[in-house]
Short mmCIF file of N, CA and C in Angstrom, two decimals:
data_model
loop_
_atom_site.label_atom_id
_atom_site.label_comp_id
_atom_site.label_asym_id
_atom_site.label_seq_id
_atom_site.Cartn_x
_atom_site.Cartn_y
_atom_site.Cartn_z
N UNK A 22 -16.23 28.55 -13.57
CA UNK A 22 -15.11 27.65 -13.41
C UNK A 22 -15.50 26.22 -13.81
N UNK A 23 -16.65 25.74 -13.37
CA UNK A 23 -17.07 24.38 -13.68
C UNK A 23 -17.28 24.24 -15.19
N UNK A 24 -17.96 25.20 -15.78
CA UNK A 24 -18.23 25.14 -17.22
C UNK A 24 -16.92 25.13 -18.01
N UNK A 25 -15.95 25.94 -17.58
CA UNK A 25 -14.66 26.00 -18.28
C UNK A 25 -13.93 24.67 -18.18
N UNK A 26 -13.97 24.04 -17.01
CA UNK A 26 -13.29 22.77 -16.85
C UNK A 26 -14.00 21.64 -17.60
N UNK A 27 -15.32 21.64 -17.58
CA UNK A 27 -16.05 20.61 -18.31
C UNK A 27 -15.79 20.74 -19.81
N UNK A 28 -15.78 21.97 -20.31
CA UNK A 28 -15.51 22.15 -21.74
C UNK A 28 -14.05 21.85 -22.09
N UNK A 29 -13.16 21.87 -21.09
CA UNK A 29 -11.74 21.59 -21.32
C UNK A 29 -11.32 20.19 -20.89
N UNK A 30 -12.27 19.26 -20.77
CA UNK A 30 -11.94 17.91 -20.33
C UNK A 30 -10.90 17.22 -21.21
N UNK A 31 -10.86 17.58 -22.49
CA UNK A 31 -9.93 16.92 -23.41
C UNK A 31 -8.89 17.90 -23.97
N UNK A 32 -8.73 19.05 -23.32
CA UNK A 32 -7.72 20.03 -23.74
C UNK A 32 -6.50 19.89 -22.83
N UNK A 33 -5.49 19.19 -23.33
CA UNK A 33 -4.30 18.91 -22.55
C UNK A 33 -3.21 19.95 -22.76
N UNK A 34 -3.42 20.90 -23.64
CA UNK A 34 -2.42 21.93 -23.91
C UNK A 34 -2.72 23.16 -23.06
N UNK A 35 -1.72 24.03 -22.96
CA UNK A 35 -1.89 25.26 -22.21
C UNK A 35 -1.50 25.10 -20.75
N UNK A 36 -1.86 26.12 -19.98
CA UNK A 36 -1.45 26.18 -18.57
C UNK A 36 -2.66 26.47 -17.69
N UNK A 37 -2.53 26.13 -16.40
CA UNK A 37 -3.60 26.38 -15.44
C UNK A 37 -2.98 26.70 -14.08
N UNK A 38 -3.44 27.78 -13.47
CA UNK A 38 -2.89 28.20 -12.18
C UNK A 38 -3.41 27.32 -11.04
N UNK A 39 -2.74 27.46 -9.90
CA UNK A 39 -3.21 26.74 -8.70
C UNK A 39 -4.62 27.17 -8.34
N UNK A 40 -4.89 28.47 -8.45
CA UNK A 40 -6.20 28.99 -8.10
C UNK A 40 -7.32 28.47 -8.99
N UNK A 41 -6.98 28.09 -10.22
CA UNK A 41 -7.97 27.49 -11.12
C UNK A 41 -8.09 25.98 -10.90
N UNK A 42 -6.96 25.34 -10.59
CA UNK A 42 -6.93 23.88 -10.51
C UNK A 42 -7.54 23.33 -9.23
N UNK A 43 -7.14 23.86 -8.07
CA UNK A 43 -7.51 23.21 -6.81
C UNK A 43 -9.01 23.24 -6.52
N UNK A 44 -9.75 24.31 -6.82
CA UNK A 44 -11.21 24.21 -6.62
C UNK A 44 -11.84 23.11 -7.49
N UNK A 45 -11.39 23.00 -8.75
CA UNK A 45 -11.91 21.94 -9.62
C UNK A 45 -11.53 20.57 -9.07
N UNK A 46 -10.29 20.41 -8.60
CA UNK A 46 -9.87 19.13 -8.01
C UNK A 46 -10.73 18.81 -6.78
N UNK A 47 -11.07 19.82 -5.99
CA UNK A 47 -11.93 19.61 -4.83
C UNK A 47 -13.32 19.15 -5.21
N UNK A 48 -13.87 19.75 -6.25
CA UNK A 48 -15.20 19.35 -6.74
C UNK A 48 -15.15 17.91 -7.26
N UNK A 49 -14.13 17.59 -8.03
CA UNK A 49 -13.99 16.23 -8.56
C UNK A 49 -13.83 15.22 -7.43
N UNK A 50 -13.03 15.57 -6.43
CA UNK A 50 -12.84 14.67 -5.28
C UNK A 50 -14.15 14.46 -4.52
N UNK A 51 -14.91 15.53 -4.33
CA UNK A 51 -16.20 15.41 -3.65
C UNK A 51 -17.15 14.50 -4.44
N UNK A 52 -17.16 14.63 -5.75
CA UNK A 52 -17.99 13.76 -6.59
C UNK A 52 -17.56 12.29 -6.46
N UNK A 53 -16.27 12.07 -6.37
CA UNK A 53 -15.75 10.71 -6.22
C UNK A 53 -16.19 10.12 -4.88
N UNK A 54 -16.06 10.90 -3.82
CA UNK A 54 -16.47 10.43 -2.49
C UNK A 54 -17.96 10.11 -2.47
N UNK A 55 -18.77 10.99 -3.02
CA UNK A 55 -20.22 10.75 -3.07
C UNK A 55 -20.51 9.50 -3.90
N UNK A 56 -19.84 9.34 -5.03
CA UNK A 56 -20.04 8.16 -5.87
C UNK A 56 -19.68 6.88 -5.14
N UNK A 57 -18.58 6.88 -4.41
CA UNK A 57 -18.19 5.69 -3.66
C UNK A 57 -19.18 5.40 -2.54
N UNK A 58 -19.69 6.43 -1.90
CA UNK A 58 -20.68 6.20 -0.84
C UNK A 58 -21.97 5.62 -1.41
N UNK A 59 -22.40 6.13 -2.55
CA UNK A 59 -23.62 5.61 -3.19
C UNK A 59 -23.45 4.13 -3.52
N UNK A 60 -22.24 3.73 -3.85
CA UNK A 60 -21.97 2.34 -4.21
C UNK A 60 -21.80 1.47 -2.97
N UNK A 61 -21.01 1.94 -2.00
CA UNK A 61 -20.62 1.08 -0.89
C UNK A 61 -21.65 0.99 0.22
N UNK A 62 -22.35 2.06 0.53
CA UNK A 62 -23.27 2.04 1.67
C UNK A 62 -24.36 0.97 1.50
N UNK A 63 -25.05 0.89 0.36
CA UNK A 63 -26.06 -0.17 0.25
C UNK A 63 -25.47 -1.58 0.34
N UNK A 64 -24.30 -1.80 -0.23
CA UNK A 64 -23.67 -3.12 -0.18
C UNK A 64 -23.31 -3.50 1.24
N UNK A 65 -22.69 -2.58 1.97
CA UNK A 65 -22.30 -2.87 3.34
C UNK A 65 -23.51 -2.97 4.26
N UNK A 66 -24.53 -2.16 4.03
CA UNK A 66 -25.75 -2.23 4.82
C UNK A 66 -26.44 -3.57 4.62
N UNK A 67 -26.47 -4.06 3.40
CA UNK A 67 -27.06 -5.36 3.09
C UNK A 67 -26.29 -6.47 3.81
N UNK A 68 -24.97 -6.40 3.81
CA UNK A 68 -24.16 -7.40 4.49
C UNK A 68 -24.42 -7.38 5.99
N UNK A 69 -24.52 -6.19 6.58
CA UNK A 69 -24.81 -6.08 8.01
C UNK A 69 -26.20 -6.66 8.32
N UNK A 70 -27.17 -6.42 7.45
CA UNK A 70 -28.52 -6.97 7.66
C UNK A 70 -28.49 -8.50 7.64
N UNK A 71 -27.70 -9.09 6.72
CA UNK A 71 -27.57 -10.55 6.68
C UNK A 71 -26.93 -11.07 7.96
N UNK A 72 -25.93 -10.35 8.48
CA UNK A 72 -25.28 -10.76 9.72
C UNK A 72 -26.25 -10.67 10.90
N UNK A 73 -27.04 -9.61 10.95
CA UNK A 73 -28.02 -9.47 12.02
C UNK A 73 -29.05 -10.60 11.96
N UNK A 74 -29.52 -10.92 10.76
CA UNK A 74 -30.49 -11.99 10.61
C UNK A 74 -29.88 -13.33 11.01
N UNK A 75 -28.63 -13.56 10.64
CA UNK A 75 -27.93 -14.78 11.03
C UNK A 75 -27.81 -14.85 12.55
N UNK A 76 -27.49 -13.74 13.20
CA UNK A 76 -27.35 -13.70 14.65
C UNK A 76 -28.65 -14.06 15.35
N UNK A 77 -29.78 -13.62 14.80
CA UNK A 77 -31.08 -13.95 15.38
C UNK A 77 -31.38 -15.44 15.19
N UNK A 78 -31.08 -15.97 14.02
CA UNK A 78 -31.40 -17.37 13.71
C UNK A 78 -30.43 -18.36 14.35
N UNK A 79 -29.19 -17.92 14.61
CA UNK A 79 -28.15 -18.81 15.14
C UNK A 79 -27.45 -18.13 16.33
N UNK A 80 -28.14 -17.94 17.44
CA UNK A 80 -27.53 -17.23 18.57
C UNK A 80 -26.32 -17.98 19.16
N UNK A 81 -26.25 -19.29 18.97
CA UNK A 81 -25.13 -20.07 19.50
C UNK A 81 -23.83 -19.78 18.74
N UNK A 82 -23.92 -19.24 17.52
CA UNK A 82 -22.74 -18.93 16.72
C UNK A 82 -22.48 -17.43 16.63
N UNK A 83 -23.25 -16.63 17.38
CA UNK A 83 -23.19 -15.18 17.21
C UNK A 83 -23.07 -14.47 18.55
N UNK A 84 -22.40 -13.34 18.50
CA UNK A 84 -22.34 -12.44 19.64
C UNK A 84 -22.64 -11.04 19.13
N UNK A 85 -23.62 -10.38 19.74
CA UNK A 85 -23.97 -9.02 19.37
C UNK A 85 -23.63 -8.13 20.56
N UNK A 86 -22.80 -7.12 20.31
CA UNK A 86 -22.40 -6.16 21.34
C UNK A 86 -22.89 -4.80 20.89
N UNK A 87 -23.65 -4.16 21.77
CA UNK A 87 -24.23 -2.86 21.42
C UNK A 87 -24.05 -1.91 22.60
N UNK A 88 -23.74 -0.69 22.30
CA UNK A 88 -23.59 0.34 23.33
C UNK A 88 -23.65 1.70 22.68
N UNK A 89 -23.49 2.75 23.48
CA UNK A 89 -23.53 4.10 22.91
C UNK A 89 -22.42 4.29 21.87
N UNK A 90 -22.83 4.52 20.63
CA UNK A 90 -21.87 4.75 19.55
C UNK A 90 -21.12 3.51 19.11
N UNK A 91 -21.60 2.34 19.47
CA UNK A 91 -20.89 1.11 19.14
C UNK A 91 -21.88 -0.02 18.88
N UNK A 92 -21.67 -0.74 17.79
CA UNK A 92 -22.48 -1.90 17.46
C UNK A 92 -21.58 -2.90 16.76
N UNK A 93 -21.60 -4.14 17.25
CA UNK A 93 -20.70 -5.15 16.71
C UNK A 93 -21.44 -6.48 16.64
N UNK A 94 -21.26 -7.19 15.53
CA UNK A 94 -21.79 -8.54 15.37
C UNK A 94 -20.60 -9.45 15.09
N UNK A 95 -20.41 -10.43 15.96
CA UNK A 95 -19.35 -11.42 15.77
C UNK A 95 -20.00 -12.75 15.40
N UNK A 96 -19.52 -13.35 14.32
CA UNK A 96 -20.05 -14.61 13.84
C UNK A 96 -18.92 -15.65 13.94
N UNK A 97 -19.20 -16.76 14.58
CA UNK A 97 -18.23 -17.85 14.69
C UNK A 97 -18.28 -18.70 13.43
N UNK A 98 -17.14 -19.17 12.98
CA UNK A 98 -17.08 -20.05 11.83
C UNK A 98 -16.92 -19.28 10.53
N UNK A 99 -16.90 -20.04 9.45
CA UNK A 99 -16.70 -19.47 8.12
C UNK A 99 -18.05 -19.37 7.41
N UNK A 100 -18.48 -18.15 7.13
CA UNK A 100 -19.77 -17.91 6.48
C UNK A 100 -19.59 -16.88 5.36
N UNK A 101 -19.02 -17.30 4.23
CA UNK A 101 -18.77 -16.34 3.15
C UNK A 101 -20.05 -15.71 2.59
N UNK A 102 -21.20 -16.34 2.78
CA UNK A 102 -22.45 -15.77 2.28
C UNK A 102 -22.84 -14.48 3.01
N UNK A 103 -22.21 -14.24 4.15
CA UNK A 103 -22.51 -13.03 4.91
C UNK A 103 -21.64 -11.84 4.48
N UNK A 104 -20.61 -12.12 3.73
CA UNK A 104 -19.68 -11.07 3.32
C UNK A 104 -20.30 -10.20 2.21
N UNK A 105 -19.89 -8.94 2.15
CA UNK A 105 -20.38 -8.10 1.04
C UNK A 105 -19.83 -8.58 -0.29
N UNK A 106 -20.53 -8.25 -1.37
CA UNK A 106 -20.09 -8.61 -2.71
C UNK A 106 -18.94 -7.70 -3.12
N UNK A 107 -17.72 -8.15 -2.85
CA UNK A 107 -16.56 -7.33 -3.12
C UNK A 107 -16.26 -7.21 -4.62
N UNK A 108 -16.69 -8.18 -5.41
CA UNK A 108 -16.45 -8.06 -6.85
C UNK A 108 -17.27 -6.90 -7.41
N UNK A 109 -18.49 -6.72 -6.90
CA UNK A 109 -19.30 -5.57 -7.32
C UNK A 109 -18.68 -4.25 -6.89
N UNK A 110 -18.16 -4.23 -5.66
CA UNK A 110 -17.51 -3.01 -5.16
C UNK A 110 -16.26 -2.72 -5.98
N UNK A 111 -15.47 -3.75 -6.28
CA UNK A 111 -14.25 -3.54 -7.07
C UNK A 111 -14.59 -3.00 -8.46
N UNK A 112 -15.62 -3.56 -9.08
CA UNK A 112 -16.04 -3.05 -10.39
C UNK A 112 -16.51 -1.61 -10.33
N UNK A 113 -17.24 -1.29 -9.28
CA UNK A 113 -17.71 0.09 -9.11
C UNK A 113 -16.54 1.04 -8.85
N UNK A 114 -15.54 0.57 -8.10
CA UNK A 114 -14.36 1.41 -7.85
C UNK A 114 -13.62 1.69 -9.15
N UNK A 115 -13.56 0.72 -10.03
CA UNK A 115 -12.93 0.93 -11.33
C UNK A 115 -13.69 2.00 -12.11
N UNK A 116 -15.01 1.91 -12.09
CA UNK A 116 -15.83 2.91 -12.79
C UNK A 116 -15.66 4.30 -12.21
N UNK A 117 -15.69 4.42 -10.89
CA UNK A 117 -15.53 5.73 -10.25
C UNK A 117 -14.13 6.28 -10.52
N UNK A 118 -13.12 5.41 -10.49
CA UNK A 118 -11.75 5.86 -10.78
C UNK A 118 -11.62 6.33 -12.23
N UNK A 119 -12.29 5.65 -13.14
CA UNK A 119 -12.26 6.08 -14.55
C UNK A 119 -12.89 7.46 -14.70
N UNK A 120 -13.97 7.71 -13.99
CA UNK A 120 -14.61 9.04 -14.03
C UNK A 120 -13.67 10.08 -13.43
N UNK A 121 -13.00 9.74 -12.33
CA UNK A 121 -12.05 10.67 -11.72
C UNK A 121 -10.92 11.02 -12.68
N UNK A 122 -10.40 10.00 -13.35
CA UNK A 122 -9.32 10.24 -14.31
C UNK A 122 -9.82 11.14 -15.44
N UNK A 123 -11.01 10.87 -15.92
CA UNK A 123 -11.60 11.70 -16.98
C UNK A 123 -11.73 13.16 -16.53
N UNK A 124 -12.23 13.36 -15.30
CA UNK A 124 -12.45 14.73 -14.81
C UNK A 124 -11.14 15.48 -14.56
N UNK A 125 -10.08 14.76 -14.19
CA UNK A 125 -8.87 15.44 -13.74
C UNK A 125 -7.70 15.41 -14.72
N UNK A 126 -7.70 14.51 -15.67
CA UNK A 126 -6.50 14.30 -16.51
C UNK A 126 -6.02 15.57 -17.19
N UNK A 127 -6.88 16.24 -17.92
CA UNK A 127 -6.45 17.42 -18.66
C UNK A 127 -6.07 18.56 -17.72
N UNK A 128 -6.83 18.73 -16.64
CA UNK A 128 -6.51 19.79 -15.68
C UNK A 128 -5.16 19.54 -15.01
N UNK A 129 -4.86 18.28 -14.69
CA UNK A 129 -3.56 17.95 -14.11
C UNK A 129 -2.46 18.26 -15.11
N UNK A 130 -2.66 17.91 -16.37
CA UNK A 130 -1.67 18.19 -17.39
C UNK A 130 -1.41 19.69 -17.52
N UNK A 131 -2.48 20.48 -17.58
CA UNK A 131 -2.31 21.94 -17.69
C UNK A 131 -1.64 22.52 -16.45
N UNK A 132 -1.98 21.98 -15.28
CA UNK A 132 -1.37 22.48 -14.04
C UNK A 132 0.12 22.17 -14.02
N UNK A 133 0.48 20.97 -14.46
CA UNK A 133 1.91 20.62 -14.53
C UNK A 133 2.63 21.49 -15.55
N UNK A 134 1.99 21.80 -16.67
CA UNK A 134 2.58 22.70 -17.66
C UNK A 134 2.86 24.06 -17.03
N UNK A 135 1.99 24.51 -16.15
CA UNK A 135 2.17 25.82 -15.52
C UNK A 135 3.40 25.85 -14.63
N UNK A 136 3.83 24.67 -14.14
CA UNK A 136 5.04 24.60 -13.31
C UNK A 136 6.28 24.31 -14.16
N UNK A 137 6.08 24.17 -15.48
CA UNK A 137 7.21 23.90 -16.38
C UNK A 137 7.47 22.42 -16.60
N UNK A 138 6.58 21.57 -16.15
CA UNK A 138 6.75 20.11 -16.30
C UNK A 138 5.82 19.57 -17.38
N UNK A 139 6.22 18.47 -17.96
CA UNK A 139 5.38 17.80 -18.94
C UNK A 139 4.18 17.17 -18.23
N UNK A 140 3.07 17.08 -18.95
CA UNK A 140 1.86 16.49 -18.41
C UNK A 140 1.98 15.00 -18.12
N UNK A 141 2.99 14.35 -18.71
CA UNK A 141 3.18 12.91 -18.50
C UNK A 141 3.41 12.59 -17.03
N UNK A 142 3.90 13.56 -16.24
CA UNK A 142 4.08 13.32 -14.81
C UNK A 142 2.76 12.94 -14.14
N UNK A 143 1.66 13.36 -14.72
CA UNK A 143 0.35 13.03 -14.17
C UNK A 143 0.02 11.55 -14.24
N UNK A 144 0.75 10.81 -15.06
CA UNK A 144 0.52 9.37 -15.19
C UNK A 144 1.23 8.56 -14.10
N UNK A 145 2.05 9.20 -13.30
CA UNK A 145 2.88 8.51 -12.32
C UNK A 145 2.11 7.50 -11.45
N UNK A 146 0.95 7.83 -10.86
CA UNK A 146 0.27 6.84 -10.00
C UNK A 146 -0.54 5.79 -10.76
N UNK A 147 -0.83 6.01 -12.04
CA UNK A 147 -1.78 5.15 -12.75
C UNK A 147 -1.36 3.68 -12.87
N UNK A 148 -0.11 3.33 -13.15
CA UNK A 148 0.22 1.90 -13.23
C UNK A 148 -0.07 1.16 -11.91
N UNK A 149 0.16 1.84 -10.80
CA UNK A 149 -0.07 1.21 -9.49
C UNK A 149 -1.56 1.12 -9.19
N UNK A 150 -2.33 2.10 -9.64
CA UNK A 150 -3.78 2.05 -9.49
C UNK A 150 -4.34 0.88 -10.29
N UNK A 151 -3.90 0.74 -11.53
CA UNK A 151 -4.38 -0.36 -12.38
C UNK A 151 -3.95 -1.72 -11.82
N UNK A 152 -2.71 -1.82 -11.33
CA UNK A 152 -2.25 -3.08 -10.74
C UNK A 152 -3.12 -3.45 -9.54
N UNK A 153 -3.49 -2.47 -8.74
CA UNK A 153 -4.38 -2.73 -7.61
C UNK A 153 -5.72 -3.26 -8.06
N UNK A 154 -6.24 -2.72 -9.17
CA UNK A 154 -7.52 -3.18 -9.69
C UNK A 154 -7.43 -4.59 -10.28
N UNK A 155 -6.23 -5.02 -10.66
CA UNK A 155 -6.05 -6.37 -11.16
C UNK A 155 -5.94 -7.36 -9.99
N UNK A 156 -5.14 -7.01 -8.98
CA UNK A 156 -4.87 -7.94 -7.89
C UNK A 156 -5.95 -7.98 -6.82
N UNK A 157 -6.61 -6.85 -6.55
CA UNK A 157 -7.59 -6.80 -5.46
C UNK A 157 -8.76 -7.76 -5.68
N UNK A 158 -9.38 -7.81 -6.87
CA UNK A 158 -10.48 -8.77 -7.05
C UNK A 158 -10.04 -10.23 -6.87
N UNK A 159 -8.81 -10.53 -7.24
CA UNK A 159 -8.32 -11.90 -7.05
C UNK A 159 -8.26 -12.24 -5.57
N UNK A 160 -7.77 -11.30 -4.77
CA UNK A 160 -7.68 -11.52 -3.32
C UNK A 160 -9.07 -11.64 -2.72
N UNK A 161 -9.99 -10.76 -3.12
CA UNK A 161 -11.36 -10.81 -2.60
C UNK A 161 -12.05 -12.10 -3.01
N UNK A 162 -11.78 -12.60 -4.21
CA UNK A 162 -12.41 -13.84 -4.67
C UNK A 162 -11.97 -15.01 -3.80
N UNK A 163 -10.71 -15.03 -3.39
CA UNK A 163 -10.24 -16.10 -2.51
C UNK A 163 -10.98 -16.07 -1.18
N UNK A 164 -11.13 -14.88 -0.61
CA UNK A 164 -11.78 -14.74 0.69
C UNK A 164 -13.26 -15.08 0.58
N UNK A 165 -13.93 -14.61 -0.47
CA UNK A 165 -15.37 -14.87 -0.61
C UNK A 165 -15.66 -16.33 -0.89
N UNK A 166 -14.68 -17.07 -1.44
CA UNK A 166 -14.86 -18.51 -1.67
C UNK A 166 -14.61 -19.31 -0.39
N UNK A 167 -14.23 -18.63 0.68
CA UNK A 167 -13.99 -19.32 1.94
C UNK A 167 -12.57 -19.81 2.10
N UNK A 168 -11.74 -19.60 1.10
CA UNK A 168 -10.34 -20.05 1.17
C UNK A 168 -9.52 -19.03 1.95
N UNK A 169 -8.41 -19.48 2.46
CA UNK A 169 -7.48 -18.57 3.11
C UNK A 169 -6.83 -17.71 2.03
N UNK A 170 -6.68 -16.43 2.29
CA UNK A 170 -6.08 -15.58 1.26
C UNK A 170 -4.60 -15.92 1.05
N UNK A 171 -4.17 -15.76 -0.17
CA UNK A 171 -2.76 -15.94 -0.53
C UNK A 171 -1.98 -14.77 0.06
N UNK A 172 -1.17 -15.04 1.06
CA UNK A 172 -0.45 -13.96 1.75
C UNK A 172 0.62 -13.33 0.85
N UNK A 173 1.13 -14.08 -0.12
CA UNK A 173 2.06 -13.48 -1.08
C UNK A 173 1.36 -12.43 -1.92
N UNK A 174 0.15 -12.75 -2.37
CA UNK A 174 -0.65 -11.80 -3.13
C UNK A 174 -1.03 -10.60 -2.26
N UNK A 175 -1.37 -10.88 -1.00
CA UNK A 175 -1.70 -9.80 -0.08
C UNK A 175 -0.49 -8.87 0.09
N UNK A 176 0.70 -9.44 0.28
CA UNK A 176 1.91 -8.63 0.44
C UNK A 176 2.20 -7.81 -0.81
N UNK A 177 2.02 -8.42 -1.98
CA UNK A 177 2.23 -7.70 -3.24
C UNK A 177 1.25 -6.55 -3.37
N UNK A 178 -0.01 -6.80 -3.03
CA UNK A 178 -1.03 -5.76 -3.09
C UNK A 178 -0.73 -4.64 -2.10
N UNK A 179 -0.29 -5.01 -0.90
CA UNK A 179 0.07 -4.01 0.12
C UNK A 179 1.23 -3.14 -0.37
N UNK A 180 2.27 -3.78 -0.90
CA UNK A 180 3.42 -3.03 -1.43
C UNK A 180 2.99 -2.13 -2.58
N UNK A 181 2.17 -2.66 -3.48
CA UNK A 181 1.67 -1.86 -4.60
C UNK A 181 0.92 -0.63 -4.09
N UNK A 182 0.08 -0.82 -3.09
CA UNK A 182 -0.70 0.31 -2.56
C UNK A 182 0.19 1.35 -1.90
N UNK A 183 1.26 0.92 -1.23
CA UNK A 183 2.19 1.87 -0.62
C UNK A 183 2.91 2.70 -1.69
N UNK A 184 3.33 2.02 -2.77
CA UNK A 184 3.99 2.74 -3.87
C UNK A 184 2.99 3.67 -4.55
N UNK A 185 1.74 3.21 -4.70
CA UNK A 185 0.69 4.06 -5.28
C UNK A 185 0.51 5.34 -4.45
N UNK A 186 0.39 5.18 -3.15
CA UNK A 186 0.21 6.36 -2.29
C UNK A 186 1.42 7.28 -2.34
N UNK A 187 2.63 6.70 -2.40
CA UNK A 187 3.83 7.52 -2.52
C UNK A 187 3.87 8.29 -3.83
N UNK A 188 3.52 7.62 -4.93
CA UNK A 188 3.52 8.30 -6.23
C UNK A 188 2.42 9.36 -6.30
N UNK A 189 1.30 9.09 -5.63
CA UNK A 189 0.23 10.09 -5.56
C UNK A 189 0.69 11.31 -4.76
N UNK A 190 1.42 11.07 -3.68
CA UNK A 190 1.95 12.18 -2.88
C UNK A 190 2.93 13.02 -3.70
N UNK A 191 3.79 12.36 -4.47
CA UNK A 191 4.73 13.09 -5.34
C UNK A 191 3.95 13.95 -6.33
N UNK A 192 2.91 13.39 -6.93
CA UNK A 192 2.11 14.15 -7.90
C UNK A 192 1.44 15.35 -7.24
N UNK A 193 0.90 15.18 -6.05
CA UNK A 193 0.26 16.30 -5.35
C UNK A 193 1.29 17.39 -5.05
N UNK A 194 2.49 16.99 -4.67
CA UNK A 194 3.56 17.99 -4.42
C UNK A 194 3.88 18.74 -5.71
N UNK A 195 3.97 18.03 -6.82
CA UNK A 195 4.25 18.69 -8.11
C UNK A 195 3.11 19.65 -8.48
N UNK A 196 1.88 19.24 -8.23
CA UNK A 196 0.73 20.09 -8.56
C UNK A 196 0.66 21.33 -7.67
N UNK A 197 1.22 21.25 -6.49
CA UNK A 197 1.17 22.37 -5.56
C UNK A 197 2.30 23.37 -5.78
N UNK A 198 3.24 23.06 -6.66
CA UNK A 198 4.37 23.96 -6.91
C UNK A 198 3.89 25.28 -7.51
N UNK A 199 4.61 26.36 -7.25
CA UNK A 199 4.21 27.65 -7.83
C UNK A 199 4.39 27.65 -9.35
N UNK A 200 3.61 28.50 -9.98
CA UNK A 200 3.67 28.60 -11.43
C UNK A 200 4.93 29.34 -11.86
N UNK A 201 5.32 29.12 -13.11
CA UNK A 201 6.40 29.91 -13.69
C UNK A 201 5.76 31.21 -14.17
N UNK A 202 6.29 32.32 -13.71
CA UNK A 202 5.66 33.62 -13.99
C UNK A 202 5.85 34.06 -15.44
N UNK A 203 6.86 33.55 -16.11
CA UNK A 203 7.11 33.93 -17.49
C UNK A 203 6.59 32.83 -18.42
N UNK A 204 6.58 33.14 -19.71
CA UNK A 204 6.18 32.14 -20.70
C UNK A 204 7.15 30.96 -20.64
N UNK A 205 6.64 29.77 -20.84
CA UNK A 205 7.50 28.60 -20.92
C UNK A 205 7.16 27.83 -22.18
N UNK A 206 7.70 26.65 -22.35
CA UNK A 206 7.48 25.90 -23.59
C UNK A 206 6.03 25.49 -23.79
N UNK A 207 5.18 25.67 -22.75
CA UNK A 207 3.77 25.31 -22.85
C UNK A 207 2.86 26.50 -23.09
N UNK A 208 3.44 27.67 -23.16
CA UNK A 208 2.66 28.86 -23.48
C UNK A 208 2.87 29.98 -22.47
N UNK A 209 2.12 31.06 -22.65
CA UNK A 209 2.22 32.20 -21.72
C UNK A 209 1.59 31.84 -20.38
N UNK A 210 1.89 32.61 -19.35
CA UNK A 210 1.28 32.34 -18.04
C UNK A 210 -0.25 32.34 -18.14
N UNK A 211 -0.86 31.44 -17.37
CA UNK A 211 -2.33 31.39 -17.33
C UNK A 211 -2.83 32.62 -16.61
N UNK A 212 -3.93 33.14 -17.07
CA UNK A 212 -4.44 34.38 -16.44
C UNK A 212 -5.43 34.06 -15.35
#
């Protein structure tokens, strides 16, 4: 199954059953999660280490709360140097998303063909994903510079993300639809 999907990364024609699509989508999703963890864990761990070091050096500006299953560092004042590098995370998210699109695009198209729909439906969430990648770094840059975030931009980004999640849900529903048992304009039923 993996070999067939890798060799079909750029084959947008034909059909694909649910039984062929969903295991591949699961593998691609697992790779995306692992990729994001590889990117985010070191960045967030580094930020936490800087906060811990700051708390030791400036106990008058810090509160450390620790208990079973709980650890919290509170820092008083504005200290953008303690924040994680969100521009690096945003760039990495763009890269991981590009890999996800590469791994899933043709399979999504074939799966939609199997339900009798054009593969273009698979593009439904992409404009909102790209808009998020444009606006999110701008918002993070404001916060990392120590400025108050632009709440209009925050609201726009929030609305964009809600529409993105809604369009993604619509796409998942379309992908979960049963196949057309007879031949359709995209070819004979997938075997």
